[in-house]
Structures are given as C-alpha cells and as structure tokens.
Coordinates of C-alpha atoms and ligand atoms in Angstrom, one line a residue:
X1 CA 0.0 0.0 0.0
X2 CA 0.9 3.6 -0.4
X3 CA 3.4 4.8 2.3
X4 CA 2.5 7.8 4.3
X5 CA 4.8 10.2 6.2
X6 CA 4.5 13.5 8.0
X7 CA 7.0 16.0 6.6
X8 CA 8.2 19.5 7.4
X9 CA 10.3 19.7 4.2
X10 CA 10.3 23.1 2.3
X11 CA 8.5 22.7 -1.0
X12 CA 11.0 24.0 -3.6
X13 CA 13.8 21.6 -2.7
X14 CA 11.4 18.7 -2.3
X15 CA 12.1 15.6 -4.5
X16 CA 8.7 14.4 -5.6
X17 CA 6.9 13.7 -8.8
X18 CA 4.3 16.2 -7.9
X19 CA 3.1 18.8 -5.3
X20 CA -0.6 18.7 -4.5
X21 CA -2.4 21.8 -3.5
X22 CA -6.0 22.6 -2.6
X23 CA -8.3 25.0 -4.4
X24 CA -11.6 26.2 -3.1
X25 CA -14.6 27.7 -4.8
X26 CA -14.8 31.3 -3.7
X27 CA -17.3 34.0 -4.5
X28 CA -15.0 35.6 -7.1
X29 CA -13.4 32.5 -8.6
X30 CA -10.9 29.9 -7.3
X31 CA -9.1 30.5 -4.0
X32 CA -5.8 28.8 -3.1
X33 CA -6.4 26.8 0.2
X34 CA -4.1 27.2 3.2
X35 CA -1.1 24.9 3.2
X36 CA 0.0 26.0 -0.3
X37 CA 1.4 29.4 0.7
X38 CA 5.0 28.5 -0.4
X39 CA 3.7 27.2 -3.7
X40 CA 1.7 30.3 -4.3
X41 CA 4.7 32.5 -3.4
X42 CA 6.7 30.7 -6.1
X43 CA 4.1 31.8 -8.6
X44 CA 4.5 35.4 -7.4
X45 CA 1.3 35.0 -5.4
X46 CA -0.7 34.5 -8.6
X47 CA -1.6 30.8 -8.3
X48 CA -5.3 31.6 -8.0
X49 CA -5.2 33.7 -11.2
X50 CA -3.3 31.1 -13.0
X51 CA -5.8 28.4 -12.0
X52 CA -8.7 30.7 -13.0
X53 CA -7.1 31.2 -16.4
X54 CA -6.9 27.4 -16.8
X55 CA -10.6 27.2 -16.1
X56 CA -10.4 25.9 -12.5
X57 CA -13.3 26.8 -10.2
X58 CA -12.3 24.8 -7.1
X59 CA -15.3 22.4 -7.4
X60 CA -15.1 19.2 -5.6
X61 CA -13.5 16.5 -7.8
X62 CA -11.8 19.0 -10.1
X63 CA -8.1 18.4 -11.1
X64 CA -5.8 21.0 -12.7
X65 CA -2.3 20.2 -13.6
X66 CA 0.3 22.9 -14.1
X67 CA 4.1 23.1 -14.6
X68 CA 5.8 23.7 -11.3
X69 CA 7.4 27.2 -10.9
X70 CA 11.1 27.7 -11.7
X71 CA 13.4 26.4 -9.0
X72 CA 11.1 23.6 -7.9
X73 CA 12.6 20.0 -7.9
X74 CA 9.1 18.6 -8.5
X75 CA 8.0 19.0 -12.1
X76 CA 4.2 19.3 -11.6
X77 CA 1.7 21.0 -9.3
X78 CA -1.6 19.3 -9.1
X79 CA -4.5 21.5 -7.8
X80 CA -7.5 19.6 -6.5
X81 CA -10.9 21.1 -5.8
X82 CA -12.1 21.2 -2.3
X83 CA -15.5 22.6 -3.0
X84 CA -17.1 25.7 -1.4
X85 CA -14.7 27.9 0.6
X86 CA -15.7 27.5 4.3
X87 CA -17.2 30.5 6.1
X88 CA -14.9 32.8 8.1
X89 CA -13.7 31.1 11.3
X90 CA -14.5 27.7 9.9
X91 CA -12.2 25.2 8.3
X92 CA -12.5 22.6 5.6
X93 CA -14.7 19.7 6.6
X94 CA -13.0 16.3 7.1
X95 CA -15.0 14.7 4.2
X96 CA -14.0 17.4 1.8
X97 CA -10.3 16.9 2.8
X98 CA -10.6 13.1 2.4
X99 CA -12.2 13.4 -1.0
X100 CA -9.7 15.9 -2.4
X101 CA -6.8 13.8 -1.2
X102 CA -8.5 10.7 -2.7
X103 CA -8.8 12.4 -6.1
X104 CA -5.2 13.5 -5.9
X105 CA -4.0 10.1 -5.1
X106 CA -5.9 8.5 -7.9
X107 CA -4.8 11.1 -10.4
X108 CA -1.2 10.4 -9.5
X109 CA -1.4 6.7 -10.1
X110 CA 2.0 5.5 -11.6
X111 CA 3.9 8.2 -9.7
X112 CA 6.5 7.3 -7.1
X113 CA 6.1 10.1 -4.6
X114 CA 3.9 13.1 -4.1
X115 CA 3.9 15.9 -1.5
X116 CA 0.5 17.0 -0.3
X117 CA 0.3 20.7 0.7
X118 CA -3.4 20.6 1.6
X119 CA -5.0 22.6 4.5
X120 CA -4.1 21.1 7.9
X121 CA -5.3 22.8 11.0
X122 CA -5.1 19.9 13.5
X123 CA -4.3 16.2 13.8
X124 CA -7.8 15.3 12.7
X125 CA -7.2 17.1 9.4
X126 CA -4.0 15.2 8.9
X127 CA -5.9 11.9 9.6
X128 CA -8.6 12.8 7.1
X129 CA -6.1 13.6 4.4
X130 CA -4.2 10.4 5.2
X131 CA -7.4 8.4 4.9
X132 CA -8.4 10.0 1.6
X133 CA -4.9 9.4 0.1
X134 CA -4.6 5.8 1.3
X135 CA -8.1 4.9 0.1
X136 CA -7.9 6.9 -3.1
X137 CA -4.7 5.3 -4.2
X138 CA -6.3 1.8 -4.0
X139 CA -6.4 -0.3 -7.2
X140 CA -7.2 -3.9 -7.8
X141 CA -5.1 -5.5 -10.4
X142 CA -4.3 -9.0 -9.0
X143 CA -6.0 -10.5 -12.2
X144 CA -4.4 -8.1 -14.8
X145 CA -1.7 -9.9 -16.7
X146 CA -1.3 -7.7 -19.7
X147 CA 1.0 -4.7 -18.9
X148 CA 1.8 -6.0 -15.5
X149 CA 5.5 -5.4 -15.8
X150 CA 5.3 -2.5 -18.3
X151 CA 7.5 0.4 -17.5
X152 CA 4.7 2.9 -17.4
X153 CA 2.1 0.7 -15.7
X154 CA -0.2 2.5 -13.4
X155 CA 0.9 1.2 -10.0
X156 CA -0.7 3.0 -7.1
X157 CA 1.0 6.1 -5.9
X158 CA 4.0 4.9 -4.0
X159 CA 4.5 7.5 -1.3
X160 CA 2.8 10.5 0.1
X161 CA 4.5 13.1 2.3
X162 CA 1.9 15.3 4.2
X163 CA 3.3 18.7 4.5
X164 CA 2.2 21.1 7.3
X165 CA 1.7 18.3 9.8
X166 CA 3.7 18.0 13.0
X167 CA 5.9 14.8 12.6
X168 CA 6.9 15.0 16.3
X169 CA 3.5 15.7 17.7
X170 CA 1.9 12.7 19.4
X171 CA -1.7 13.5 18.2
X172 CA -0.5 13.8 14.6
X173 CA 1.5 10.6 14.8
X174 CA -1.5 8.8 16.2
X175 CA -3.8 10.2 13.5
X176 CA -1.6 8.9 10.8
X177 CA -1.1 5.5 12.5
X178 CA -4.8 5.2 13.0
X179 CA -5.5 6.0 9.3
X180 CA -2.9 3.6 8.1
X181 CA -4.2 0.7 10.2
X182 CA -7.9 1.4 9.3
X183 CA -7.2 2.0 5.6
X184 CA -4.9 -1.1 5.2
X185 CA -7.7 -3.3 6.5
X186 CA -10.4 -1.5 4.5
X187 CA -8.3 -2.0 1.4
X188 CA -8.0 -5.6 2.3
X189 CA -11.8 -5.8 2.5
X190 CA -12.0 -4.3 -0.9
X191 CA -9.6 -7.0 -2.2
X192 CA -11.8 -9.7 -0.8
X193 CA -14.9 -8.1 -2.4
X194 CA -13.1 -7.7 -5.7
X195 CA -11.7 -11.3 -5.8
X196 CA -13.7 -13.4 -8.2
X197 CA -16.0 -15.9 -6.7
X198 CA -14.2 -18.9 -8.3
X199 CA -11.2 -17.9 -6.1
X200 CA -13.1 -16.7 -2.9
X201 CA -15.5 -19.4 -1.6
X202 CA -16.4 -19.8 2.0
X203 CA -13.5 -22.1 2.8
X204 CA -11.0 -19.6 1.3
X205 CA -12.6 -16.7 3.1
X206 CA -12.4 -18.6 6.4
X207 CA -8.8 -19.4 5.8
X208 CA -8.0 -15.7 5.4
X209 CA -9.6 -15.0 8.7
X210 CA -7.6 -17.8 10.3
X211 CA -4.4 -16.3 8.9
X212 CA -5.3 -12.8 10.1
X213 CA -6.2 -14.1 13.5
X214 CA -2.8 -15.8 13.8
X215 CA -1.1 -12.6 12.6
X216 CA -2.8 -10.4 15.2
X217 CA -3.0 -12.7 18.1
X218 CA -6.8 -13.2 18.0
X219 CA -8.9 -16.2 18.7
X220 CA -10.7 -17.7 15.7
X221 CA -13.2 -20.6 15.4
X222 CA -14.3 -22.0 12.1
X223 CA -17.5 -24.1 12.0
X224 CA -17.4 -26.3 8.9
X225 CA -20.3 -28.3 7.4
X226 CA -20.0 -31.1 9.9
X227 CA -19.8 -28.7 12.9
X228 CA -22.7 -26.7 11.5
X229 CA -24.8 -29.9 11.2
X230 CA -23.9 -30.9 14.7
X231 CA -24.9 -27.4 16.0
X232 CA -28.2 -27.2 14.1
X233 CA -27.3 -24.2 11.9
X234 CA -30.2 -24.8 9.5
X235 CA -30.1 -21.3 8.0
X236 CA -26.5 -21.3 7.0
X237 CA -26.6 -25.0 5.8
X238 CA -29.9 -24.4 3.8
X239 CA -28.3 -21.6 1.9
X240 CA -25.1 -23.4 1.3
X241 CA -26.8 -26.7 0.3
X242 CA -26.7 -26.1 -3.5
X243 CA -23.0 -25.3 -3.7
X244 CA -20.0 -27.7 -4.2
X245 CA -18.2 -25.4 -1.8
X246 CA -19.7 -25.8 1.7
X247 CA -20.7 -23.0 4.0
X248 CA -18.8 -21.9 7.1
X249 CA -19.4 -19.8 10.2
X250 CA -16.4 -17.9 11.4
X251 CA -16.0 -16.4 14.8
X252 CA -13.2 -14.0 15.2
X253 CA -12.6 -12.7 18.6
X254 CA -10.5 -9.6 19.7
X255 CA -10.3 -9.0 23.5
X256 CA -8.7 -6.3 25.5
X257 CA -7.7 -7.2 29.1
X258 CA -9.2 -3.9 30.5
X259 CA -12.3 -3.9 28.3
X260 CA -15.7 -3.5 30.1
X261 CA -17.9 -3.6 26.9
X262 CA -18.5 -6.3 24.3
X263 CA -19.6 -5.6 20.8
X264 CA -20.6 -8.3 18.3
X265 CA -20.4 -7.6 14.6
X266 CA -22.2 -10.0 12.2
X267 CA -21.6 -10.0 8.5
X268 CA -23.4 -11.4 5.6
X269 CA -20.9 -13.4 3.6
X270 CA -22.5 -14.9 0.4
X271 CA -19.4 -15.4 -1.7
X272 CA -21.6 -15.5 -4.7
X273 CA -25.4 -15.0 -4.9
X274 CA -26.8 -16.6 -8.0
X275 CA -30.3 -16.5 -6.3
X276 CA -30.3 -20.3 -6.0
X277 CA -33.3 -22.1 -7.5
X278 CA -35.1 -18.7 -7.6
X279 CA -32.3 -17.9 -10.0
X280 CA -31.5 -14.2 -10.8
X281 CA -31.9 -13.3 -14.4
X282 CA -29.0 -12.1 -16.5
X283 CA -28.2 -8.5 -15.7
X284 CA -28.7 -9.1 -12.0
X285 CA -26.0 -11.5 -11.1
X286 CA -22.8 -10.1 -12.7
X287 CA -21.7 -8.2 -9.6
X288 CA -23.0 -10.7 -7.0
X289 CA -19.5 -11.6 -5.9
X290 CA -20.0 -8.4 -3.8
X291 CA -22.6 -10.2 -1.6
X292 CA -19.9 -10.9 1.0
X293 CA -19.2 -7.2 1.5
X294 CA -20.9 -7.3 5.0
X295 CA -18.6 -10.1 6.2
X296 CA -15.6 -8.3 4.6
X297 CA -16.4 -5.2 6.5
X298 CA -16.8 -7.0 9.8
X299 CA -13.6 -8.9 9.3
X300 CA -11.7 -5.7 8.5
X301 CA -13.2 -3.8 11.4
X302 CA -12.3 -6.5 14.0
X303 CA -8.7 -6.7 12.7
X304 CA -8.5 -2.9 12.7
X305 CA -9.8 -2.8 16.4
X306 CA -7.0 -5.4 17.2
X307 CA -4.3 -3.3 15.5
X308 CA -5.4 -0.1 17.2
X309 CA -5.5 -2.0 20.5
X310 CA -9.0 -0.6 21.4
X311 CA -10.1 -1.1 24.9
X312 CA -13.3 -3.1 24.0
X313 CA -14.0 -6.7 23.2
X314 CA -15.1 -7.2 19.7
X315 CA -16.5 -10.5 18.3
X316 CA -16.8 -10.8 14.5
X317 CA -19.2 -13.4 13.1
X318 CA -18.8 -14.2 9.4
X319 CA -21.8 -16.1 7.9
X320 CA -20.2 -17.6 4.8
X321 CA -22.0 -19.5 2.0
X322 CA -22.4 -19.7 -1.7
X323 CA -25.9 -19.5 -3.0
X324 CA -26.2 -21.8 -6.0
X325 CA -28.8 -23.9 -7.8
X326 CA -28.3 -27.7 -8.0
X327 CA -29.9 -31.0 -7.2
X328 CA -29.0 -30.6 -3.6
X329 CA -30.1 -26.9 -3.4
X330 CA -32.9 -25.7 -1.1
X331 CA -36.2 -25.3 -2.9
X332 CA -38.8 -22.7 -2.7
X333 CA -41.2 -24.4 -0.4
X334 CA -38.6 -26.0 1.8
X335 CA -38.8 -25.5 5.6
X336 CA -35.5 -24.9 7.5
X337 CA -35.0 -25.4 11.2
X338 CA -32.9 -22.5 12.2
X339 CA -30.2 -22.4 14.9
X340 CA -32.6 -20.6 17.2
X341 CA -35.1 -23.4 16.8
X342 CA -37.6 -21.4 14.8
X343 CA -38.7 -22.8 11.5
X344 CA -38.6 -20.8 8.3
X345 CA -40.5 -21.5 5.0
X346 CA -38.2 -20.6 2.2
X347 CA -40.5 -18.9 -0.4
X348 CA -37.6 -17.4 -2.4
X349 CA -34.1 -18.8 -2.3
X350 CA -32.8 -15.4 -3.4
X351 CA -33.7 -14.0 0.0
X352 CA -30.8 -16.0 1.4
X353 CA -28.9 -13.3 3.3
X354 CA -31.5 -13.1 6.2
X355 CA -31.2 -16.9 6.5
X356 CA -27.5 -17.0 7.1
X357 CA -27.6 -13.9 9.3
X358 CA -30.4 -15.3 11.4
X359 CA -28.2 -18.2 12.6
X360 CA -25.2 -15.9 13.2
X361 CA -27.3 -13.4 15.0
X362 CA -28.6 -16.1 17.3
X363 CA -25.1 -17.4 17.9
X364 CA -23.9 -13.9 18.6
X365 CA -26.8 -13.3 21.0
X366 CA -25.8 -16.4 23.2
X367 CA -22.8 -14.4 24.4
X368 CA -25.0 -11.6 25.6
X369 CA -22.9 -8.8 24.1
X370 CA -23.7 -5.1 24.9
X371 CA -24.8 -4.6 21.3
X372 CA -24.9 -6.4 18.0
X373 CA -24.5 -4.7 14.7
X374 CA -25.0 -6.7 11.5
X375 CA -23.8 -5.5 8.0
X376 CA -25.3 -7.0 4.8
X377 CA -25.9 -6.4 1.1
X378 CA -29.4 -7.5 1.9
X379 CA -32.0 -6.1 -0.4
X380 CA -32.4 -4.5 -3.8
X381 CA -35.2 -2.5 -2.2
X382 CA -32.8 -0.6 -0.1
X383 CA -30.9 0.4 -3.3
X384 CA -34.2 1.7 -4.7
X385 CA -34.9 3.6 -1.5
X386 CA -31.5 5.2 -0.8
X387 CA -29.6 5.0 -4.0
X388 CA -26.1 3.7 -4.6
X389 CA -24.1 5.8 -2.1
X390 CA -26.1 5.7 1.2
X391 CA -26.8 2.6 3.5
X392 CA -29.8 2.2 5.6
X393 CA -29.8 1.7 9.4
X394 CA -32.5 -0.2 11.2
X395 CA -32.5 -1.0 14.9
X396 CA -34.5 -2.3 17.8
X397 CA -33.5 0.8 19.8
X398 CA -33.9 4.4 18.6
X399 CA -31.0 5.8 20.6
X400 CA -28.6 3.1 19.3
X401 CA -29.8 3.7 15.7
X402 CA -29.0 7.4 16.1
X403 CA -25.6 6.6 17.7
X404 CA -24.7 4.3 14.7
X405 CA -25.8 7.1 12.3
X406 CA -23.6 9.6 14.2
X407 CA -20.6 7.3 14.1
X408 CA -21.2 6.8 10.3
X409 CA -21.2 10.6 9.7
X410 CA -18.1 11.1 11.8
X411 CA -16.4 8.3 9.8
X412 CA -17.4 9.8 6.5
X413 CA -19.8 7.2 5.4
X414 CA -23.3 8.2 4.1
X415 CA -26.1 6.5 6.0
X416 CA -29.7 7.1 6.8
X417 CA -32.1 5.8 9.5
X418 CA -35.0 3.5 8.3
X419 CA -38.0 2.3 10.3
X420 CA -39.1 -1.2 11.2
X421 CA -42.9 -0.9 10.9
X422 CA -44.6 -3.8 12.9
X423 CA -47.4 -4.1 10.4
X424 CA -45.0 -5.5 7.8
X425 CA -44.6 -8.6 9.9
X426 CA -47.9 -9.9 8.8
X427 CA -46.7 -10.5 5.2
X428 CA -44.2 -13.0 6.5
X429 CA -46.8 -15.3 8.0
X430 CA -46.4 -18.8 6.8
X431 CA -49.2 -21.5 6.8
X432 CA -46.6 -24.1 7.3
X433 CA -43.7 -22.7 9.4
X434 CA -43.1 -20.1 12.1
X435 CA -42.2 -17.4 9.5
X436 CA -41.6 -17.1 5.8
X437 CA -38.4 -15.6 4.4
X438 CA -40.3 -13.1 2.3
X439 CA -43.1 -10.7 2.8
X440 CA -44.7 -7.8 1.1
X441 CA -42.7 -6.4 -1.8
X442 CA -43.3 -2.8 -0.8
X443 CA -40.7 -1.9 1.8
X444 CA -38.7 -5.0 1.1
X445 CA -35.7 -3.6 3.0
X446 CA -37.7 -3.1 6.1
X447 CA -39.4 -6.5 5.8
X448 CA -35.8 -8.1 5.8
X449 CA -34.9 -6.0 8.9
X450 CA -38.0 -7.3 10.6
X451 CA -37.1 -10.9 9.8
X452 CA -33.6 -10.4 11.3
X453 CA -35.1 -8.9 14.4
X454 CA -36.8 -12.2 15.2
X455 CA -33.4 -13.8 15.6
X456 CA -31.9 -11.3 17.9
X457 CA -31.7 -12.5 21.6
X458 CA -34.3 -11.0 24.0
X459 CA -33.2 -7.7 25.4
X460 CA -30.1 -7.3 23.2
X461 CA -29.5 -3.9 21.6
X462 CA -29.1 -4.4 17.8
X463 CA -28.6 -2.5 14.6
X464 CA -28.8 -3.7 11.0
X465 CA -26.9 -1.9 8.2
X466 CA -28.2 -2.7 4.7
X467 CA -25.3 -1.7 2.5
X468 CA -26.6 -3.2 -0.8
X469 CA -26.4 0.3 -2.4
X470 CA -22.9 1.5 -1.6
X471 CA -21.0 -1.8 -1.2
X472 CA -20.0 -2.1 -4.8
X473 CA -19.4 0.9 -7.0
X474 CA -20.6 0.0 -10.6
X475 CA -20.0 3.6 -11.8
X476 CA -16.8 5.5 -12.2
X477 CA -14.4 6.2 -9.4
X478 CA -15.2 9.4 -7.3
X479 CA -13.4 11.0 -4.3
X480 CA -11.6 8.2 -2.6
X481 CA -14.1 5.6 -3.7
X482 CA -12.8 3.3 -6.5
X483 CA -14.8 1.2 -9.0
X484 CA -15.8 -2.1 -7.5
X485 CA -15.7 -3.1 -3.8
X486 CA -15.8 0.1 -1.6
X487 CA -15.3 -1.2 1.9
X488 CA -18.5 0.5 3.1
X489 CA -19.2 0.2 6.8
X490 CA -15.7 -0.6 7.9
X491 CA -15.1 2.9 9.2
X492 CA -18.5 3.1 10.9
X493 CA -17.8 -0.2 12.8
X494 CA -14.3 1.0 13.8
X495 CA -15.7 4.4 15.0
X496 CA -18.4 2.6 17.0
X497 CA -15.7 0.4 18.6
X498 CA -13.7 3.5 19.4
X499 CA -16.7 5.3 20.9
X500 CA -17.6 2.2 22.9
X501 CA -14.0 1.9 24.2
X502 CA -14.0 5.5 25.2
X503 CA -17.3 4.9 27.1
X504 CA -19.1 7.4 24.9
X505 CA -21.6 4.8 23.8
X506 CA -24.2 3.1 26.0
Ligands
BES601 N1 -27.9 -10.0 -2.5 C1 -29.2 -9.6 -2.8 C2 -29.4 -8.1 -2.6 C3 -28.7 -7.1 -3.4 C4 -29.3 -6.5 -4.6 C5 -27.4 -6.8 -3.1 C6 -28.6 -5.6 -5.4 C7 -26.7 -5.8 -3.9 C8 -27.3 -5.3 -5.0 C9 -30.1 -10.3 -1.9 O1 -29.7 -11.6 -1.5 C10 -31.4 -10.5 -2.6 O2 -31.4 -11.2 -3.7 N2 -32.5 -9.9 -2.2 C11 -33.8 -10.0 -2.8 C12 -34.8 -10.4 -1.8 C13 -36.2 -10.7 -2.3 C14 -36.2 -12.0 -3.0 C15 -37.1 -10.8 -1.2 C16 -34.1 -8.7 -3.5 O3 -33.7 -7.7 -3.0 O4 -34.6 -8.7 -4.6
MN602 MN1 -30.2 -13.1 -3.0
ZN603 ZN1 -27.8 -11.9 -1.4

C-alpha cells in the first residue's frame, strides 16, 4: 500500500513527482487553500489567477495540472478542488479533505512520490487527508496480466508526504497511524470483495480469517459443514446446500484485558449470490461476488480494532455460504429449522442473506454482548430507497440507531435511518412454518430487517446496516471511492468500537 509520512520539508527543494495543493470555490473565482502558501509565493502570489485562467473553479472532484514554478525540484503542481470555501472562522470539513486527497492520489497513479500541501489545522485534518490518500490510491489488479511489468504501468502512488503536519506531535502521529491501520484493513476488505467468486469461496474466506487471527493474536473458530450440522445451523446450511463449496461460520474474537464492553459484529458473507433455485436473471448476477461485503467489513473492522488495541472486546461473526442452484439446493417451499429453533419456510431462495444472518445473530446473542451490529448487502429494495451511495440503518433501539448514524457521519460514510414498521410482519406469516423468508414487496428492505429482528436475543441492543447500495461501485471512481468493492461500513464499525472503548456509547 501507499506509504505515508508527515513531513516539514520546504517545498521548492522537495524531491517528488508532484506537489498537490487545494483550491476552493470562492465567490469571485478559485481560492488557493491554506497549506499552499509557499507554492503560491513561487508563482508570485498569482496561483489563484493562473488556476482561474486554466478554467479551474475549485469544485469538488476537479483536477488541474500545471508546470511547477522555476526552482522547484518537483516538475508538476496538481491542484485539487475542495468545494465551497468555508465561512470565516470555519475550516474545511473532514470529508472534503478526504475526497480531495483521494482524487489527488488516484490522479497520481503511476507516480512514485507526491507531497500534499493541503490545509491542515489539526491532527484530525491530517488523519482525514491520510485516509483519503490511502483509500484513493487503491487499485485492484491482481488479475491483470497484460502490462503488469510494463514500465509505465499505473501502479498505485508509491509514497505521500503530508506537508504542514507536525511529525513529532503525538496527536499527529496517532492520527496517521490510525488512518494507516484502518485503511490497510479497509483496502484488504476491498480486495476480498473484488476477488472473483471462483477464487473466494467460503473455505478460502475462512482461511483468510484464520491467517489474520494468527497474525494479530486473536482467537478464531471456524465451523465447517460437519460442525454446522452438529450445531443445528439450518439457515447457513440451507443456503449453502446447493454449492459444491460448503458453508462456514467464522467467529473472530478480539479481546482487551481492560475492556468493560463487548460488541458483536455480524456480516453477511455470500461469496456468490446466483439466487439459487429462484435464479437471478442475467443482468442481476454479474456483480454478485460483492454479496460478501458485509462479512468483509466485519472482518476488516475486527482486525483494525485489534491493530489499534482498542479497549473493548469485539467479536466478529462471518456467515459464509455460496448461493447456488443444483440438485442438492434448497427449494422454494422447503422449511428450514434455524439455529434458534424457529422454522422458516423458504419462499424465495434469493432471500438468502437473512437466513445465514439469522443463525449468526442467534449465535452472537448467546454471548450476551452489549450490542450487536449486522452488516449486509441485503436487499435491492434498499438500493431503490436510498440510491447507490447511502446505506440504511435499522435497529430495535432508537437511541442506538442514532448513535450508529452519528458514528457513520463522523467516519465519512453516508447512511440514513430507516424504520421497522410492525405491520409489515404480517406479510411473512407462513401457513406451514413459524415465519416465511419473504413478505410484502413494498418496503422490502424493512421486511428483511423485521425478519432479522426475530433472531436477535431478548433484550439485546441491535442495529442492522443494509449496505446493498454503496457496497459495490458500478459507476466510475469518485473522491476516494474506487470502482468495484468500496469497503463501506468498515469505518463506521471502527468508529463505533472507538466510541464504545471511550465509554461514549451506551
Ligand atoms: N444480494 C441480494 C441483494 C442485493 C441486490 C445486493 C442488489 C446488492 C445489490 C439479496 O440476496 C437478494 O437477492 N434480495 C432479494 C430479496 C427478495 C427475493 C425478497 C431482492 O432484494 O430482490
Ligand atoms: Mn439473494
Ligand atoms: Zn444476497
């Protein structure tokens, strides 16, 4: 991954492939953002004019490249838009810094080193810019053979020096170290999501979790098909029944000796969702390798919590299965006996996520954690409701739902609260079993949430994040978000763990 350092080097003599500066949208044209004073001076204080002449406005996402001034060792100056100039006495928001840094890092793919002269007021700003740079530089080319060793191949930007930070200040060092740990794990989650489903089946995913547990001194337990049968995990087994690659339930445990709180994170890990016997039509299955994004986010967040040494216990549950049609697959009409003992009539085998999550939620509940948060690419309905960049938050506790929403906002992840209207439960009544895995079409995302709620232990605080929209970016890259797997929810989960460790949550 891109290396990141805090630097106090003077700009003119700095050896780098590019110097990045920020430009904001002012009332009368582009305004050079703080942090780039030395660069502006080298243009005789006319950098804003030069940028204006080149057509720059300072809008978010905008990139303007210009030759560096005489006397600079670096050949190019890259100006990235920061969006609207903040009001007097206000500074640039963390998300606008993240996005600008992300755009710069992506633009500079192929370069060895860049110096970022972006506005930094405090350690938090440095952390935001670090996050944007590390996430924006990401690319997935594990499967690209052509041009792999070409001289001008676009390898991710090699190194970023953050100018204007304080390299010897503990808060700045901590902010950069935190960003590095979180973003390395988040990028690993993106790798898992982008890995084709013929290479990432439940067994392979579980092996990855085992390796990470070993590396970071965590406990890990993998239930294979035999253990799942023994334990009575009918939901996970039912979903995995059609695949030649059997399902797994992974329990990854991070503990801190001084912790007083315990969080359980539960992730949907369908390594490929064909729909099963209720097969998805062409046009709806090409991106369904992303259906393990929830499990990838949980995995990344637990490892990040361990790397950060947070004073909280975090258990990650990865419910892994491949949803395939075959002679051994679960049929629409089958009844599954779930781990909780409840029976479920499977009316649609494409509503499989709630089945694997139900078993994992019940398993997580048995440990009586202080809260459970599940993460899942659960419903197309949530994509229709909130679009492709915002995830939905449902919960059995209003205050907890708000706390999760706040954590998401602090982390820079777009989310929105959604209700769990009781009347929608009626649609899931089954003539045969305790409940059906489908209900009314209208409000399908909420119906799925209501189904999950049935499998949360009595009295346990729970939230459900439906990330079906933002988990996988089918459009072009933007800000620090690449095409493909995004790693959505990792930063929310890490933030929640931090808040819990600090005693600021529940
Ligand atoms: N994995 C899908 C949901 C999904 C859709 C994720 C689009 C990402 C992008 C899920 O398993 C599914 O198929 N849900 C069905 C449920 C329905 C059959 C009740 C859906 O949303 O159509
Ligand atoms: Mn499905
Ligand atoms: Zn699915």
